[in-house]
mmCIF file of the C-alpha atoms, coordinates in Angstrom:
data_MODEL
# 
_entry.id   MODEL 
# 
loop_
_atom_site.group_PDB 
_atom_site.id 
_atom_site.type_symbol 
_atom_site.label_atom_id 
_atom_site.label_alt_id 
_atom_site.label_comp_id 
_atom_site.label_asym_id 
_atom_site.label_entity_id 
_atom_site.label_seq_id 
_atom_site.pdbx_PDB_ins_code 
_atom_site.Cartn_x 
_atom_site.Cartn_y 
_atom_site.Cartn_z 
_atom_site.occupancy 
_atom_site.B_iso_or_equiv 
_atom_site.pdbx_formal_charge 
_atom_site.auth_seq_id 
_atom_site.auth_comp_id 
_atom_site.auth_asym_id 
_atom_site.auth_atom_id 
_atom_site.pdbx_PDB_model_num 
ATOM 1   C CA . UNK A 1 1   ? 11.164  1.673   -9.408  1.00 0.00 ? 1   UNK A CA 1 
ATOM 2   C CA . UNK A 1 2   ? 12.073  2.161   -5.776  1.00 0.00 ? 2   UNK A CA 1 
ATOM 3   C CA . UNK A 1 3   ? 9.041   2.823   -3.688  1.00 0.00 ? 3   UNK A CA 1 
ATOM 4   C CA . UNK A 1 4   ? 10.772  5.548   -1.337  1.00 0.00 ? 4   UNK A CA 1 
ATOM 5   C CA . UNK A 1 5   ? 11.190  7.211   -4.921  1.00 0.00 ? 5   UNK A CA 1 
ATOM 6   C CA . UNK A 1 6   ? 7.734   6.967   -5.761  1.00 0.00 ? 6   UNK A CA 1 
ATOM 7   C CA . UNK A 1 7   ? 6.931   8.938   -2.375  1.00 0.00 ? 7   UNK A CA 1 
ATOM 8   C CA . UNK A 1 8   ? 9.133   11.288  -3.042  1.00 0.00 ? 8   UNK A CA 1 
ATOM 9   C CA . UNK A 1 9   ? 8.527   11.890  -6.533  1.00 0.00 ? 9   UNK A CA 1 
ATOM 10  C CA . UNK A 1 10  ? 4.458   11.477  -6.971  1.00 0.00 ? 10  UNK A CA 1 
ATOM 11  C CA . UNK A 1 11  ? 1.811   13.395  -5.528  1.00 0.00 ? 11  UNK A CA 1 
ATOM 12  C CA . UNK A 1 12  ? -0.935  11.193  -3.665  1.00 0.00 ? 12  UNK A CA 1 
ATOM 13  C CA . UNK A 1 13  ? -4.486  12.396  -3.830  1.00 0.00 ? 13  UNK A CA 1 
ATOM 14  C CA . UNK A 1 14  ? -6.751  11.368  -1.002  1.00 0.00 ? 14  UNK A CA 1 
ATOM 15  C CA . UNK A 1 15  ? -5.338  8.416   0.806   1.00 0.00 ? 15  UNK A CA 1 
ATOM 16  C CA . UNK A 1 16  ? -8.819  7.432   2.436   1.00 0.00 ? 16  UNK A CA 1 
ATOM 17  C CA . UNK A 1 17  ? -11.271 8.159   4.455   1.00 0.00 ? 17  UNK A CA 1 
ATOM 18  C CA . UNK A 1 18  ? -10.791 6.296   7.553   1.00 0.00 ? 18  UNK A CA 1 
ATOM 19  C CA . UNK A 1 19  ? -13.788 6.149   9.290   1.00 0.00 ? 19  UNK A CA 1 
ATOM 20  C CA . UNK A 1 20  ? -13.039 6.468   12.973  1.00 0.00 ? 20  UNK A CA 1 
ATOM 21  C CA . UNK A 1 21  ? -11.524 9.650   11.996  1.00 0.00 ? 21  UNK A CA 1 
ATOM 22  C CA . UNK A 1 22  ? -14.024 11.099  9.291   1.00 0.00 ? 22  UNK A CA 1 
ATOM 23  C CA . UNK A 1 23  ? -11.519 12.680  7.671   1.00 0.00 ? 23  UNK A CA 1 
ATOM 24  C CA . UNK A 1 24  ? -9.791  12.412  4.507   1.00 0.00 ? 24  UNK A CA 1 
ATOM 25  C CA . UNK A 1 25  ? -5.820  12.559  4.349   1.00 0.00 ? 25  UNK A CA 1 
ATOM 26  C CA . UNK A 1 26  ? -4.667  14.721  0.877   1.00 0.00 ? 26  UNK A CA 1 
ATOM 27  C CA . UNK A 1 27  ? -1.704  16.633  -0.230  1.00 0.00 ? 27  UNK A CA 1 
ATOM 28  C CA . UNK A 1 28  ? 1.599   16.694  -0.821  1.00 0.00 ? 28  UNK A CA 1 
ATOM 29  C CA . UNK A 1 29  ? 3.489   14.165  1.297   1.00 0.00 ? 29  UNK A CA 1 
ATOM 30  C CA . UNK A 1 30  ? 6.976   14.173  3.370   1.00 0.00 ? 30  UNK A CA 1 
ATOM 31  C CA . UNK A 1 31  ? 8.525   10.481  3.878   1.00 0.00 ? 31  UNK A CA 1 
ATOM 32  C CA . UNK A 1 32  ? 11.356  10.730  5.855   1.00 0.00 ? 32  UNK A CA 1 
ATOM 33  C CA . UNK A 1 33  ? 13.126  8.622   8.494   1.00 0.00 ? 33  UNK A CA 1 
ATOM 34  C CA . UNK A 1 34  ? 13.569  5.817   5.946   1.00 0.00 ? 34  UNK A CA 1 
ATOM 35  C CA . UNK A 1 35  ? 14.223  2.457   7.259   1.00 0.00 ? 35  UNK A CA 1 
ATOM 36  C CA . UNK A 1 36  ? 14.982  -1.102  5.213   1.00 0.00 ? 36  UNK A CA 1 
ATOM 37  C CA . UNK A 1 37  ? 13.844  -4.424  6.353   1.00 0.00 ? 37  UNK A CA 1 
ATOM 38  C CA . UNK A 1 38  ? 14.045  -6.993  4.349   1.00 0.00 ? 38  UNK A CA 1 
ATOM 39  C CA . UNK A 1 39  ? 12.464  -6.253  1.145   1.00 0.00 ? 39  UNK A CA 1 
ATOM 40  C CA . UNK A 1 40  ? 10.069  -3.741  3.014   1.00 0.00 ? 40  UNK A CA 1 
ATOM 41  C CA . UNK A 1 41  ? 10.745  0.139   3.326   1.00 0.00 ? 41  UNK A CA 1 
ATOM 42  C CA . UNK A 1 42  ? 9.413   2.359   6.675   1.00 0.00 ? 42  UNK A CA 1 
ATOM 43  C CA . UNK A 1 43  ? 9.371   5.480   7.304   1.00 0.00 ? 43  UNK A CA 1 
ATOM 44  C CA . UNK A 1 44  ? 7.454   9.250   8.706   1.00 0.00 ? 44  UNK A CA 1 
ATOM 45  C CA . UNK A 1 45  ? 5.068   10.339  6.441   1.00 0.00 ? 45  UNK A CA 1 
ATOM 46  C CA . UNK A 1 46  ? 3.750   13.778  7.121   1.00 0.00 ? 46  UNK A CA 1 
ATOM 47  C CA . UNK A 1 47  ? 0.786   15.458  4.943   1.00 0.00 ? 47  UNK A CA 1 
ATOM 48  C CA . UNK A 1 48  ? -0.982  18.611  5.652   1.00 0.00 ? 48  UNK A CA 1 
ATOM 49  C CA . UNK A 1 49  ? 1.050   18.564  9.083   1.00 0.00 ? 49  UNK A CA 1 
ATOM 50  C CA . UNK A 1 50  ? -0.695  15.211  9.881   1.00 0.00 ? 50  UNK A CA 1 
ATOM 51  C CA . UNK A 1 51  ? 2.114   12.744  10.436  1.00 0.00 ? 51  UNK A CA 1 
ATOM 52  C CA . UNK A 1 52  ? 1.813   8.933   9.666   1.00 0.00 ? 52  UNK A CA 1 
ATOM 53  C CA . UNK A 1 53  ? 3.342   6.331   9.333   1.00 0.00 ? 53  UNK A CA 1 
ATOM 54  C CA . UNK A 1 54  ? 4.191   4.461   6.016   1.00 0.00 ? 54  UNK A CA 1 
ATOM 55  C CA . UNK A 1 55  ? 5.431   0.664   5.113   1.00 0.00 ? 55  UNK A CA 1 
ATOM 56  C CA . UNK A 1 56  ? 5.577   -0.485  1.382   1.00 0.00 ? 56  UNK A CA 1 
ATOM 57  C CA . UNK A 1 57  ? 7.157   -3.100  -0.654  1.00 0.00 ? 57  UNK A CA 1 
ATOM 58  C CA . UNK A 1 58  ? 10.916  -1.884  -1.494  1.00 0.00 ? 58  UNK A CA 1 
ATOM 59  C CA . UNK A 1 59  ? 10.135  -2.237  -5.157  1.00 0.00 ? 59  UNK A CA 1 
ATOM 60  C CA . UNK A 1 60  ? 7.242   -2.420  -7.684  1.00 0.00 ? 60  UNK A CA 1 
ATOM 61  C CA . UNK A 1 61  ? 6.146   -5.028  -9.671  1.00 0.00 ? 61  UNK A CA 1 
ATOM 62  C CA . UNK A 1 62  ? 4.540   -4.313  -12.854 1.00 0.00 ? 62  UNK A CA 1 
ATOM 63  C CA . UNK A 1 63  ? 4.043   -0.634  -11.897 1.00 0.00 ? 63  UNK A CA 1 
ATOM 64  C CA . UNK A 1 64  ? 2.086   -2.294  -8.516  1.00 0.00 ? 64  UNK A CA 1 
ATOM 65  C CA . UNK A 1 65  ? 2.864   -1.854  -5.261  1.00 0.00 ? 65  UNK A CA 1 
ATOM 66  C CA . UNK A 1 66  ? 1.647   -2.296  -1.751  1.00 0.00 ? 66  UNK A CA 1 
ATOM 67  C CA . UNK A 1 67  ? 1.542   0.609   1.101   1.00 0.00 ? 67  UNK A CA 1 
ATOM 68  C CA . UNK A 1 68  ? 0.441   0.491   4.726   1.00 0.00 ? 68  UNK A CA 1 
ATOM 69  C CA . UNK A 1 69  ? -0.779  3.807   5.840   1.00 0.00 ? 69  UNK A CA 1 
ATOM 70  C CA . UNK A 1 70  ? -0.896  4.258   10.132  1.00 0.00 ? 70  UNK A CA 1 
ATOM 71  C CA . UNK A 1 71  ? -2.480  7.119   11.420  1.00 0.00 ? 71  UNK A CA 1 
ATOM 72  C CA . UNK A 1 72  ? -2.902  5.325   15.089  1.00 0.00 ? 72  UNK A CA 1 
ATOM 73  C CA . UNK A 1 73  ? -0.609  2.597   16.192  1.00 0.00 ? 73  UNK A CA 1 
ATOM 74  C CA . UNK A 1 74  ? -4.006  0.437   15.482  1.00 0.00 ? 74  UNK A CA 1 
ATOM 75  C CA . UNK A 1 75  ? -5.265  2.154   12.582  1.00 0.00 ? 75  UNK A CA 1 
ATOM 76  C CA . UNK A 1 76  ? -3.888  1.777   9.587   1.00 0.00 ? 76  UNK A CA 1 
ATOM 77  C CA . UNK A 1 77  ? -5.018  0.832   5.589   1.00 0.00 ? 77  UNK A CA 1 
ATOM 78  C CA . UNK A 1 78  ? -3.444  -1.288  3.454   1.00 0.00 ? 78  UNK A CA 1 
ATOM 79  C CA . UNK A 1 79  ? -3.585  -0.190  -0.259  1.00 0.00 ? 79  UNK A CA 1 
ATOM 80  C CA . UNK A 1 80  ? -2.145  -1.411  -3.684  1.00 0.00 ? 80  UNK A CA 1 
ATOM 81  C CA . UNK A 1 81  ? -0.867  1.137   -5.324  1.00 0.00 ? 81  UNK A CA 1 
ATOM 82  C CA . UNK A 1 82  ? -0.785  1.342   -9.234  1.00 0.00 ? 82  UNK A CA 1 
ATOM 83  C CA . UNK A 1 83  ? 1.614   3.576   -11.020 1.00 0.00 ? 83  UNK A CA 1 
ATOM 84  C CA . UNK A 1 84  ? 1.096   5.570   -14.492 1.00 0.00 ? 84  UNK A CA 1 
ATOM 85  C CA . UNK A 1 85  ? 3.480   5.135   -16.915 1.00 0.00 ? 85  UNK A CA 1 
ATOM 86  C CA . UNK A 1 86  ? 4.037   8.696   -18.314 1.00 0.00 ? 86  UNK A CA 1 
ATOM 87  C CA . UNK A 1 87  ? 5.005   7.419   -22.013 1.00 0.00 ? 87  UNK A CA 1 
ATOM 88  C CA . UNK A 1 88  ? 2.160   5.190   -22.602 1.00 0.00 ? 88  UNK A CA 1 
ATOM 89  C CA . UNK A 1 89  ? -0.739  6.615   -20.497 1.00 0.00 ? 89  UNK A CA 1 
ATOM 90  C CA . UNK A 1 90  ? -3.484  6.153   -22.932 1.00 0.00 ? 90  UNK A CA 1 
ATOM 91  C CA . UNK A 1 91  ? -2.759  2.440   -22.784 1.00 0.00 ? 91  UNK A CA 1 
ATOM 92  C CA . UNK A 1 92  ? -2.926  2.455   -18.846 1.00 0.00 ? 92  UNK A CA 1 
ATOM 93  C CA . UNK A 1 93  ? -5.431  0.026   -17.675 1.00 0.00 ? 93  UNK A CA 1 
ATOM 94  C CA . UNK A 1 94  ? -8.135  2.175   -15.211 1.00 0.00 ? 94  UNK A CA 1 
ATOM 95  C CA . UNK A 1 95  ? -9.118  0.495   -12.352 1.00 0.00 ? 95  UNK A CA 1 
ATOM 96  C CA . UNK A 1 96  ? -12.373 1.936   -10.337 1.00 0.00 ? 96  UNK A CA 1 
ATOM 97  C CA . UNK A 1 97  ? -13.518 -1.388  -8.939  1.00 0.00 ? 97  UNK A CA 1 
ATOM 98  C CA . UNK A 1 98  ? -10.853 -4.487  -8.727  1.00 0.00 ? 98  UNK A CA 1 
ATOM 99  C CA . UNK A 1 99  ? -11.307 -8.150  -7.859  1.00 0.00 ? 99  UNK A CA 1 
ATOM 100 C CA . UNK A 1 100 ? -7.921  -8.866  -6.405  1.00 0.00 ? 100 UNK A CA 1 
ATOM 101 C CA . UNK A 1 101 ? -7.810  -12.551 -5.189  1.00 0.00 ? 101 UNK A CA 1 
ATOM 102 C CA . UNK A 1 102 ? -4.457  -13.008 -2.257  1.00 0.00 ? 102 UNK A CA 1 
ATOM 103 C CA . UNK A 1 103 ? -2.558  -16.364 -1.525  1.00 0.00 ? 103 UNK A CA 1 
ATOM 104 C CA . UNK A 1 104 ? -0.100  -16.224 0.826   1.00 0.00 ? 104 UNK A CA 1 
ATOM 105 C CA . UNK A 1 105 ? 2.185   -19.280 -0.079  1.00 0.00 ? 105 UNK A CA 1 
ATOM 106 C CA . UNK A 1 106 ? -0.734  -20.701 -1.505  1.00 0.00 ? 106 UNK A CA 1 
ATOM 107 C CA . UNK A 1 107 ? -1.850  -22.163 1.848   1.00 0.00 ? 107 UNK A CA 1 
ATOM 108 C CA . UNK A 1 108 ? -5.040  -19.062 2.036   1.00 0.00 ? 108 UNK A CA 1 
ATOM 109 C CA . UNK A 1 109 ? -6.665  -16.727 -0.490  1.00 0.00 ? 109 UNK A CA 1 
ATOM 110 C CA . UNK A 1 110 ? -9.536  -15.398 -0.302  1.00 0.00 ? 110 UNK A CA 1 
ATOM 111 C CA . UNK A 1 111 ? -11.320 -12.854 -3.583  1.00 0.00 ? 111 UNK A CA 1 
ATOM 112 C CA . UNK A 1 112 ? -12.831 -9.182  -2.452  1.00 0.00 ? 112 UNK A CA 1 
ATOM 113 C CA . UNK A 1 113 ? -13.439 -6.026  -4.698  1.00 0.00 ? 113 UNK A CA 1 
ATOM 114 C CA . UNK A 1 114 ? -11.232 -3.414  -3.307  1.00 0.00 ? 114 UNK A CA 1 
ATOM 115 C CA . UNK A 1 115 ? -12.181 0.177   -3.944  1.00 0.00 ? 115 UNK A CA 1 
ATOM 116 C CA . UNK A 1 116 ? -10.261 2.561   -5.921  1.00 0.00 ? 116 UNK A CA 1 
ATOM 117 C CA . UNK A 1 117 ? -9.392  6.029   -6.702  1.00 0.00 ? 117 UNK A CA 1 
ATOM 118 C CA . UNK A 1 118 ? -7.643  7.923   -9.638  1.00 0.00 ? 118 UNK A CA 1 
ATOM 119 C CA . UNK A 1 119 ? -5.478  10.911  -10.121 1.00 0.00 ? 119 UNK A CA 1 
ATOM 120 C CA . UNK A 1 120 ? -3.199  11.762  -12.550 1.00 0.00 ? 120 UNK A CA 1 
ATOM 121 C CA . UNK A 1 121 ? -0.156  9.894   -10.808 1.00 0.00 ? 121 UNK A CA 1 
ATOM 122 C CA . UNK A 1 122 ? -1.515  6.625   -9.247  1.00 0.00 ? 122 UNK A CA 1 
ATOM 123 C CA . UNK A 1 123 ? -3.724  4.471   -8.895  1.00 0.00 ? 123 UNK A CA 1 
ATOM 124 C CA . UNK A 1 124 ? -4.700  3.242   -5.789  1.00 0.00 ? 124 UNK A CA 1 
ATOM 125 C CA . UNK A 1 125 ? -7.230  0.534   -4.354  1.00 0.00 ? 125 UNK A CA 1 
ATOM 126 C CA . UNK A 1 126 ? -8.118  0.110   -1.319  1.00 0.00 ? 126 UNK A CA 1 
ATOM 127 C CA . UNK A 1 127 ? -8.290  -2.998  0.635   1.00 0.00 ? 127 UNK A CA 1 
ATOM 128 C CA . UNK A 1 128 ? -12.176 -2.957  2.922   1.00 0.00 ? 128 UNK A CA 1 
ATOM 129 C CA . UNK A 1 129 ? -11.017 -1.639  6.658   1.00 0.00 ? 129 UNK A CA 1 
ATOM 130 C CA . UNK A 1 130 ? -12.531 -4.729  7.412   1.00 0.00 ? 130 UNK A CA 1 
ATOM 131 C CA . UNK A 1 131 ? -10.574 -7.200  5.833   1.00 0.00 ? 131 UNK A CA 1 
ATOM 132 C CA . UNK A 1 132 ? -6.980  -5.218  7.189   1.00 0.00 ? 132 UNK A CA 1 
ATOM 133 C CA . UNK A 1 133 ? -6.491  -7.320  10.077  1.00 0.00 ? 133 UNK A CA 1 
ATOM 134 C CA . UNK A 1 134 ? -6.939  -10.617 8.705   1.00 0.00 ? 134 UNK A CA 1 
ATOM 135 C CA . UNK A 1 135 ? -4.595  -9.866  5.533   1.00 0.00 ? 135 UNK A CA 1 
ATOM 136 C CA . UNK A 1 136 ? -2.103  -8.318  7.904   1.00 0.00 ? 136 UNK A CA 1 
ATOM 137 C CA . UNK A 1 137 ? -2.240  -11.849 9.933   1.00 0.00 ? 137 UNK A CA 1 
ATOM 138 C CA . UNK A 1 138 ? -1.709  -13.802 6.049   1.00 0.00 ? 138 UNK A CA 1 
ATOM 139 C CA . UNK A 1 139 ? 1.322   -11.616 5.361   1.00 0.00 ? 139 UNK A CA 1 
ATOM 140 C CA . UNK A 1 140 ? 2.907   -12.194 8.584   1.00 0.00 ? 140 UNK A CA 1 
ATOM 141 C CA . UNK A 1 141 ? 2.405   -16.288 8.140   1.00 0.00 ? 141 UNK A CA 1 
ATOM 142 C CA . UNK A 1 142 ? 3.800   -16.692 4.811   1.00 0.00 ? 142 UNK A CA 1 
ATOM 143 C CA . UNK A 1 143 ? 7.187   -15.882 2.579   1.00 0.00 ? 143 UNK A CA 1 
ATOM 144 C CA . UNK A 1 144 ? 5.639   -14.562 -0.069  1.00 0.00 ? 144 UNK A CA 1 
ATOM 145 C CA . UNK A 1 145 ? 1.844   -12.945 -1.770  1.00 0.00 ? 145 UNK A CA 1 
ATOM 146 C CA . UNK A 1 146 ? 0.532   -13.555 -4.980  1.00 0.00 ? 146 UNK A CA 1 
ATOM 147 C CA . UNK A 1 147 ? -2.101  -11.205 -5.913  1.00 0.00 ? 147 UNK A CA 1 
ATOM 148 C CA . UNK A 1 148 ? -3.941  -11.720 -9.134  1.00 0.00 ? 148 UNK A CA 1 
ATOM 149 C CA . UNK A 1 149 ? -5.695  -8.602  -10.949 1.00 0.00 ? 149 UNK A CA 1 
ATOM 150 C CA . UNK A 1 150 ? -7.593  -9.180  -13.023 1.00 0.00 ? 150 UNK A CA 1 
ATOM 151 C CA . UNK A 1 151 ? -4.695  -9.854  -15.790 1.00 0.00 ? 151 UNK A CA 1 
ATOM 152 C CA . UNK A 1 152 ? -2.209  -9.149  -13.474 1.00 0.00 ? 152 UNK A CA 1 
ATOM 153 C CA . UNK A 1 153 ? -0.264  -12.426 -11.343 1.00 0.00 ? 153 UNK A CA 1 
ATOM 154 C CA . UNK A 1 154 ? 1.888   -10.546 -8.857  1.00 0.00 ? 154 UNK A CA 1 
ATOM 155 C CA . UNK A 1 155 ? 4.476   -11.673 -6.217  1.00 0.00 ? 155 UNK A CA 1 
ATOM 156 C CA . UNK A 1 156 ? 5.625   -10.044 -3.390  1.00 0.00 ? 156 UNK A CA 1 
ATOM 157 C CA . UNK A 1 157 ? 8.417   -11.356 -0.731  1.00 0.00 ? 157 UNK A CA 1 
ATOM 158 C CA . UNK A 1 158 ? 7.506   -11.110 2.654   1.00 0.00 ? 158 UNK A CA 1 
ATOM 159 C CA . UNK A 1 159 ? 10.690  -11.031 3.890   1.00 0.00 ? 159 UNK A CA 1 
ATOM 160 C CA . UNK A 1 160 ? 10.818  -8.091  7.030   1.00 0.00 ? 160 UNK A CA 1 
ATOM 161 C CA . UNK A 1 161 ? 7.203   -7.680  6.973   1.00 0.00 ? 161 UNK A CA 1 
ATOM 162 C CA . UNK A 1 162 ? 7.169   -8.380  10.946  1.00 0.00 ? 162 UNK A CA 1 
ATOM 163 C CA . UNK A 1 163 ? 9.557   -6.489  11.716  1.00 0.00 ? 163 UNK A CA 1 
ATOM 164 C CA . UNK A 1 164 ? 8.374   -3.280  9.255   1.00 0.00 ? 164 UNK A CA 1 
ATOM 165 C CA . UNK A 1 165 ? 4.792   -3.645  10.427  1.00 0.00 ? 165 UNK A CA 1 
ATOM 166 C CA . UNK A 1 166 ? 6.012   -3.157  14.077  1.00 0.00 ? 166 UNK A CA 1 
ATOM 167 C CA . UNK A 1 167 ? 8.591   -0.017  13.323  1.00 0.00 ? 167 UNK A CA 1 
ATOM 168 C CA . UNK A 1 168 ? 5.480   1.374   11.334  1.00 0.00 ? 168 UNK A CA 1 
ATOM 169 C CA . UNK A 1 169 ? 3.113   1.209   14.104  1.00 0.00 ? 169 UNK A CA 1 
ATOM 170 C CA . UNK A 1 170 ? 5.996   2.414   16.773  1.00 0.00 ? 170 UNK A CA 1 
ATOM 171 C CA . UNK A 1 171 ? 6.412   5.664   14.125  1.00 0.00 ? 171 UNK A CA 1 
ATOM 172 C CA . UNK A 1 172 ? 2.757   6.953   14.263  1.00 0.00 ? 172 UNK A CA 1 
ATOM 173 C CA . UNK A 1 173 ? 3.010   7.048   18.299  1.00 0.00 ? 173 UNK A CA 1 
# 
């Protein structure tokens, strides 16, 4: 599935709670402005008449995905999105509390337990505020990520992550 279709098609519960902002970002969402680069999508996302700004990978893999969320040009949350499969939901693995483990190119990994939430559309986990800035500087040195969870071994090109990562932060201005 193509990720601009999964904005435009599912309804995302609370994004997060970002904690400069104490505030939790819910609703229906508008993604508009919709830019390609590389095998990364950008674009304005605006929700409850808070606009953001939005990055993801252009497709899914296994139902996953990954989405960058900016609500400042230096604020922003990386999550990894997990879709439901409508036909076979009772078989849908539930993730509250993930140990994803990145490699970039296989030249740096490192293991942390993301957080997540569940609604009836997605799945999302969220990767610690903390750790944002130093997977942001992985993806930027490498060609590709593998994330592993737990069953899952999941590759995702890199290809126009620089250059999404800087329209992104330009949109949110």
């Amino acid at each position: 599935m193509i990720i601009s279709k999964l904005l435009k098609n599912f309804t995302l519960s609370c994004l997060a709670v970002f904690t400069l902002h104490q505030s939790c970002i819910a609703g229906n969402g508008t993604f508009s402005n919709e830019k390609e680069h590389g095998d990364w999508i950008t674009g304005s996302f605006v929700m409850d008449g808070q606009k953001t700004a939005r990055m993801g990978t252009k497709y899914v893999q296994d139902n996953v995905g990954i989405f960058l969320d900016f609500l400042t040009p230096e604020l922003y949350l990386i999550e990894i999105v997990r879709t439901k499969d409508r036909t076979d939901r009772g078989m849908e693995p539930k993730y509250y509390l993930m140990d994803i483990a990145i490699a970039v190119d296989d030249n740096k990994s490192y293991k942390f337990e993301a957080k997540c939430a569940e609604d009836e559309t997605v799945s999302e986990c969220f990767v610690p505020q903390s750790k944002n800035d130093e997977l942001v500087k992985l993806f930027k040195s490498g060609n590709k990520v593998n994330f592993k969870i737990g069953n899952l071994d999941l590759y995702f090109s890199l290809s126009g992550f620089s250059k999404a990562f800087s329209r992104a932060s330009r949109l949110v201005k």
